[in-house]
Tab-separated table of C-alpha atoms in Angstrom:
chain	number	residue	atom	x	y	z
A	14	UNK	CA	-4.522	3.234	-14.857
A	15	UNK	CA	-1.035	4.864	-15.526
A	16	UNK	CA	1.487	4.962	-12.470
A	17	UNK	CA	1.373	8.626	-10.574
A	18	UNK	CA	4.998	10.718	-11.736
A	19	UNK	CA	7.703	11.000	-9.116
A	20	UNK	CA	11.363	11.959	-9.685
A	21	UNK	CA	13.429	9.562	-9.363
A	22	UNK	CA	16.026	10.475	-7.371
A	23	UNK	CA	16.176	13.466	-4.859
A	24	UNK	CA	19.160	14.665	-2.351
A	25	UNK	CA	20.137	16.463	0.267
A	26	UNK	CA	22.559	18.023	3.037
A	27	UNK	CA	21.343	16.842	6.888
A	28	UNK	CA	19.617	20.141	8.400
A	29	UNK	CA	17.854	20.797	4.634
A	30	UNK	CA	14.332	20.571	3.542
A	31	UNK	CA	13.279	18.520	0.272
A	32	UNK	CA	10.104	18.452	-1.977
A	33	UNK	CA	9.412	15.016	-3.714
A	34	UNK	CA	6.160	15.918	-6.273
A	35	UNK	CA	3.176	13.455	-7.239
A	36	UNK	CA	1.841	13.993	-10.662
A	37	UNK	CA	-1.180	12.143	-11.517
A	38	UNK	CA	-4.404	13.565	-13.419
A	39	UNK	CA	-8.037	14.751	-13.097
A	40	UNK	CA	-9.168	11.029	-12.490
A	41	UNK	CA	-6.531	10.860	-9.174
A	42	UNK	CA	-5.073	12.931	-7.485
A	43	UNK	CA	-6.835	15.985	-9.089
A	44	UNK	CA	-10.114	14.969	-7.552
A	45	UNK	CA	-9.463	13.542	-4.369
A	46	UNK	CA	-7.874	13.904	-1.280
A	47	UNK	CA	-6.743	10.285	-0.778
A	48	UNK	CA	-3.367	10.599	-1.280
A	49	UNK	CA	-1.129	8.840	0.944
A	50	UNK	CA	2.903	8.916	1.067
A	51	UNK	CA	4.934	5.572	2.393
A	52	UNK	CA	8.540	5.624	3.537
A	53	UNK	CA	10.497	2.026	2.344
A	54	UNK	CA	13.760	1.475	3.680
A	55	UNK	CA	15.922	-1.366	1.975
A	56	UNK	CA	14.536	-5.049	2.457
A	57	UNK	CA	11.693	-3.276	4.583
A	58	UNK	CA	8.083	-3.457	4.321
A	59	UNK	CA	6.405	0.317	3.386
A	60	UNK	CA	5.748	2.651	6.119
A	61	UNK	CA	2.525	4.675	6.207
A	62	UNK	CA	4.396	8.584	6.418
A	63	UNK	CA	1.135	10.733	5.579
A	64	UNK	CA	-2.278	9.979	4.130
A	65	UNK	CA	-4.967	12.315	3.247
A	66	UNK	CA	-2.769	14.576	1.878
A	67	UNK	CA	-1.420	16.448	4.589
A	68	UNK	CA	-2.420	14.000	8.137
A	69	UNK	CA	0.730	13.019	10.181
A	70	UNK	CA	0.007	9.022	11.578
A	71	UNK	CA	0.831	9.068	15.218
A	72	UNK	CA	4.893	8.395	15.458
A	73	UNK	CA	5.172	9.731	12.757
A	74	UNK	CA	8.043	12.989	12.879
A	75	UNK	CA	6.445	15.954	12.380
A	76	UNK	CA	9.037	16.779	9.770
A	77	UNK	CA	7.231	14.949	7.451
A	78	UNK	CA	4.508	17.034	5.715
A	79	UNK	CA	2.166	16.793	2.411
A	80	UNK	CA	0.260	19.223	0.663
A	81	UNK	CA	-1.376	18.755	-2.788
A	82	UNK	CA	-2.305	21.097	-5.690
A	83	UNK	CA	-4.481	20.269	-8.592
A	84	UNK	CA	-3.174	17.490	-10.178
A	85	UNK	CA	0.132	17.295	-8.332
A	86	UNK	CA	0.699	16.207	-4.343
A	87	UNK	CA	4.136	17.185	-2.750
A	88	UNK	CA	6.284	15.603	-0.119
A	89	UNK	CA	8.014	17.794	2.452
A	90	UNK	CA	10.888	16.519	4.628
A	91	UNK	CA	12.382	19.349	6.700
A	92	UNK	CA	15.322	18.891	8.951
A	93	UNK	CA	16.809	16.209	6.827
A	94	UNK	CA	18.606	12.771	9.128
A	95	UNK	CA	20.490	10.895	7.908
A	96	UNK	CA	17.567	7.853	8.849
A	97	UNK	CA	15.393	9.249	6.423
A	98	UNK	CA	17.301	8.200	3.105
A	99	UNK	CA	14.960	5.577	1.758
A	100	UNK	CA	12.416	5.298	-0.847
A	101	UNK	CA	9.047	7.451	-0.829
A	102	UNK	CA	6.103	6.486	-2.820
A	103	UNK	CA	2.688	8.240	-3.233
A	104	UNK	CA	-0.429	6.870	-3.630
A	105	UNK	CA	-4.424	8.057	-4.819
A	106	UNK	CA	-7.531	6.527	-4.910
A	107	UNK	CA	-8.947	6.964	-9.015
A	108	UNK	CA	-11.985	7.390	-10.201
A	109	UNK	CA	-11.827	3.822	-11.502
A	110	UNK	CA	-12.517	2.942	-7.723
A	111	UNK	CA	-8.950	1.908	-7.709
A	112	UNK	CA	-5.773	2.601	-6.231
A	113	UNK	CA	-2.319	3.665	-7.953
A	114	UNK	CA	0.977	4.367	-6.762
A	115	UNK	CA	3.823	6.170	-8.330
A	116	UNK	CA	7.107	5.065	-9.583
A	117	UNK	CA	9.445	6.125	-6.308
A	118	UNK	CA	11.309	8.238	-5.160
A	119	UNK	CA	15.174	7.472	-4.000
A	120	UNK	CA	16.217	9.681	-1.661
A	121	UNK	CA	19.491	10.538	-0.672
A	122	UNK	CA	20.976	11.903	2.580
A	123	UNK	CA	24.490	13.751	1.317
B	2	UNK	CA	-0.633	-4.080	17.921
B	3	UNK	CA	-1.993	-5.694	14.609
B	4	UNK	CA	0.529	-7.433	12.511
B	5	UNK	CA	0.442	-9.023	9.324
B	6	UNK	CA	2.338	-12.087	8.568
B	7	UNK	CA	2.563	-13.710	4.750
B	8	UNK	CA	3.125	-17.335	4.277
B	9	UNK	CA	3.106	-19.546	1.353
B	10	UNK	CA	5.711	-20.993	-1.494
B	11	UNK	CA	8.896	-19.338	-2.511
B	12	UNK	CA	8.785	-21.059	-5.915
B	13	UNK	CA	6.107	-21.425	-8.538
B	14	UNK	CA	6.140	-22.830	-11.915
B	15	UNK	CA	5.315	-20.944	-14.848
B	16	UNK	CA	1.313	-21.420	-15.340
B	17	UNK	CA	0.869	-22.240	-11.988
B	18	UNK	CA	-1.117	-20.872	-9.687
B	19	UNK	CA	0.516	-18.555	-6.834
B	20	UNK	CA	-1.300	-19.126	-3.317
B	21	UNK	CA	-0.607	-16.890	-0.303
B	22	UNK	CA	-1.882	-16.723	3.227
B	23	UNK	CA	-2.130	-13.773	5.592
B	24	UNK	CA	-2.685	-14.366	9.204
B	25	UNK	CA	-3.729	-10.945	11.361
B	26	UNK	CA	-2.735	-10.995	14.919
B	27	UNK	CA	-3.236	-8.258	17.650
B	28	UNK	CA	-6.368	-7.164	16.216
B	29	UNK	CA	-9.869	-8.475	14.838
B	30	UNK	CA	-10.087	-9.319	11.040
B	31	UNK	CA	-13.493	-8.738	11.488
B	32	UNK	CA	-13.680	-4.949	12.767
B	33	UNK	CA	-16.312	-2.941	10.693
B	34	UNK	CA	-14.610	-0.772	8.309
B	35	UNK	CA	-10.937	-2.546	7.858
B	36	UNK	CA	-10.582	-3.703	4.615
B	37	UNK	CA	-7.875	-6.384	4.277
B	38	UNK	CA	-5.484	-6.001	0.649
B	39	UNK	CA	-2.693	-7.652	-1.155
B	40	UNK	CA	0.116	-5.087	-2.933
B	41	UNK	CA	3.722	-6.679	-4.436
B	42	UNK	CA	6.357	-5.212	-5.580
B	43	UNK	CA	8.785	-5.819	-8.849
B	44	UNK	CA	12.175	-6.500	-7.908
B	45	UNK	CA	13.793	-2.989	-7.862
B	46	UNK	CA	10.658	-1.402	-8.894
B	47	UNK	CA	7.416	0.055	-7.649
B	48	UNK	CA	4.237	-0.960	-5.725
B	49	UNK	CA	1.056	-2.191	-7.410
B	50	UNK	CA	-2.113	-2.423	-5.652
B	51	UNK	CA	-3.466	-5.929	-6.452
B	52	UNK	CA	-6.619	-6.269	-4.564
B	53	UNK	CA	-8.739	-5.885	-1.462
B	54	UNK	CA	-11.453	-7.917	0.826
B	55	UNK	CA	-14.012	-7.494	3.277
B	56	UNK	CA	-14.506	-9.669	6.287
B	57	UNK	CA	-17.817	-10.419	4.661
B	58	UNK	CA	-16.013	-11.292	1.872
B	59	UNK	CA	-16.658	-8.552	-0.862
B	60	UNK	CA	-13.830	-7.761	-3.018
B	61	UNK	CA	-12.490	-5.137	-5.414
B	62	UNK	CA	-9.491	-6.155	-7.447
B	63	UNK	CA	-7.206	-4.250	-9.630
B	64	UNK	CA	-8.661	-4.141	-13.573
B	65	UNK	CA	-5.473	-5.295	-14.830
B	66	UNK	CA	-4.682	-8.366	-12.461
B	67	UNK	CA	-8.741	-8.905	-12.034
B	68	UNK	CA	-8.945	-11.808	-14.753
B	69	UNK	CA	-6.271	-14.309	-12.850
B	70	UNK	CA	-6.889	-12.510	-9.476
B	71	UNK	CA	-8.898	-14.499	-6.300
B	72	UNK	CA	-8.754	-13.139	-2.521
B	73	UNK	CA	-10.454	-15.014	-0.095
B	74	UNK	CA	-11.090	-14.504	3.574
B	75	UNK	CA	-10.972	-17.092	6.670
B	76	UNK	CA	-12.488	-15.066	9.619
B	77	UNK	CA	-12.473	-17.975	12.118
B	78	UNK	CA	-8.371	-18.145	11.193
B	79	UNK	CA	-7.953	-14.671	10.748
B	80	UNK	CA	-6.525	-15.261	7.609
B	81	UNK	CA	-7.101	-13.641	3.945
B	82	UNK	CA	-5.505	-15.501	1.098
B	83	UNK	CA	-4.756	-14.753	-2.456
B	84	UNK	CA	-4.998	-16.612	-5.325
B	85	UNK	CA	-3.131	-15.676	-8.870
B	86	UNK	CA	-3.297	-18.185	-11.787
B	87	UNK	CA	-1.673	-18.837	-14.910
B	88	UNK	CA	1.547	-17.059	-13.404
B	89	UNK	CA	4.568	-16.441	-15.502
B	90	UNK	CA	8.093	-14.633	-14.701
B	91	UNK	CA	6.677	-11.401	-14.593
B	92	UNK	CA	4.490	-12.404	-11.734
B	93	UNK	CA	8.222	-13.083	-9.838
B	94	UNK	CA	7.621	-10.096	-6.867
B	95	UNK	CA	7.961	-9.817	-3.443
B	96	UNK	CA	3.981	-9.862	-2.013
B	97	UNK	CA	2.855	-7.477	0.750
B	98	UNK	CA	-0.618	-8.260	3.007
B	99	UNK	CA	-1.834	-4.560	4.129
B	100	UNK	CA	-4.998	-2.927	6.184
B	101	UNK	CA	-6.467	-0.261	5.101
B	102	UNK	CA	-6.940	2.430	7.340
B	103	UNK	CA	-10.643	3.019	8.621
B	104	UNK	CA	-12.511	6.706	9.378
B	105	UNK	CA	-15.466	6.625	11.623
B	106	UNK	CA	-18.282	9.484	10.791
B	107	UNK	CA	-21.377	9.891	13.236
B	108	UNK	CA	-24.008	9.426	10.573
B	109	UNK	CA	-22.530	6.366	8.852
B	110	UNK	CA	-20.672	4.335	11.568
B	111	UNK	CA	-16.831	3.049	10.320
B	112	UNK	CA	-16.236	2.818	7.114
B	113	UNK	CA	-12.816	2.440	5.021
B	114	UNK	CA	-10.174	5.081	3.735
B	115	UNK	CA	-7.655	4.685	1.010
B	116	UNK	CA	-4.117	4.522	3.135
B	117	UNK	CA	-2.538	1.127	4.399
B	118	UNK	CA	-1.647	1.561	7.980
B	119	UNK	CA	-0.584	-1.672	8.798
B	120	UNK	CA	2.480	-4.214	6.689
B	121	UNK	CA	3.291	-7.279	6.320
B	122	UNK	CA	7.047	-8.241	5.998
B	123	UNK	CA	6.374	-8.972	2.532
B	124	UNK	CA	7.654	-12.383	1.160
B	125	UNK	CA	8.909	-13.065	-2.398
B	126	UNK	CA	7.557	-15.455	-5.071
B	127	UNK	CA	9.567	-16.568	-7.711
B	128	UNK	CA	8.701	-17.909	-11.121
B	129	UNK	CA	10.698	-19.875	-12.626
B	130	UNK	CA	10.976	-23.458	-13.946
């Protein structure tokens, strides 16, 4: 099972909104909605940001959003701080009953 | 609270086998529906999903690990544990416990999702001579 696609790098300005896409395929993210997004700051364990696509854990900002589209699951972080420069990955169930991330994505607070 | 808390060796020798404990506190290991996993992480690179266990001890492990792969489960310690033999340099990763997150539906009682809601610190195994 092949790694989902993420960029790997995105930035911007405090105040600005970023995307950070998920490409997988048919067998992932394309036919389910168990795609999950985890914030990782530096020497930290992951943090659970969204799963199921678009739910919000409890604590979790409501700045953070997800949304998917065929093949291809998106990231939204509105109202950029400078505390949420870290590294995002996705992650999907597949139809191989197992369960892939994607590469990372570093983000960058200018 | 739950928390998840790895122990076990630093070091390993090449063809070795890699052992590593996780002890759950602030919540039951046994709770229908939580499934209990093991991820790591490449130094500088991303997460791979290496396997999960039930409290009744049914697993699912990842294809590509699934040959050298072993989680086991200690309910009475409220521990799980993983096993990886035959371990060389590219095994060298820092290991994360998780729990899966559970969904509860009328018809079917709890049963388990696809997220990890809860961390461990993660601790990293090196492989080297």
């Amino acid at each position: 099972q092949s790694a989902l696609t993420q960029p790997a790098s995105v930035s911007g300005s405090p105040g600005q909104s970023i995307t950070i896409s998920c490409t997988g395929t048919s067998s992932d993210v394309g036919s389910y909605n168990y795609v999950s997004w985890y914030q990782q700051h530096p020497g930290k364990a992951p943090k659970l940001m969204i799963y199921e696509v678009s739910n919000r854990p409890s604590g979790v900002s409501n700045r953070f959003s997800g949304s998917k589209s065929g093949n291809a699951a998106s990231l939204t972080i509105s109202g950029l701080q400078a505390e949420d420069e870290a590294d995002y990955y996705c992650s999907s169930y597949t139809s191989s009953t197992t369960l892939v991330f994607g590469g990372g994505t570093k983000l960058t607070v200018l | 609270q739950v928390q998840l808390q790895e122990s076990g060796p630093g070091l390993v020798k090449p063809s070795q086998t890699l052992s590593l404990t996780c002890t759950v506190s602030g919540g039951s290991i046994s709770s229908d529906g939580y499934y209990w996993s093991w991820i790591r992480q490449h130094p500088g690179k991303g997460l791979e999903w290496i396997g999960y266990i039930y409290y009744s001890g049914s697993t699912h492990y990842n294809p590509s690990l699934k040959s050298r792969v072993t989680i086991s489960v200690d309910t009475s310690k409220k521990q799980f544990s993983l096993k990886l033999s035959s371990v060389t340099a590219a095994d060298t990763a820092v290991y994360y416990c998780a729990r899966f997150g559970r969904t509860y539906d009328i018809l079917t009682g709890y049963s388990h999702t696809y997220y990890f809601d809860y961390w461990g610190q993660g601790t990293l195994v090196t492989v080297s001579s």
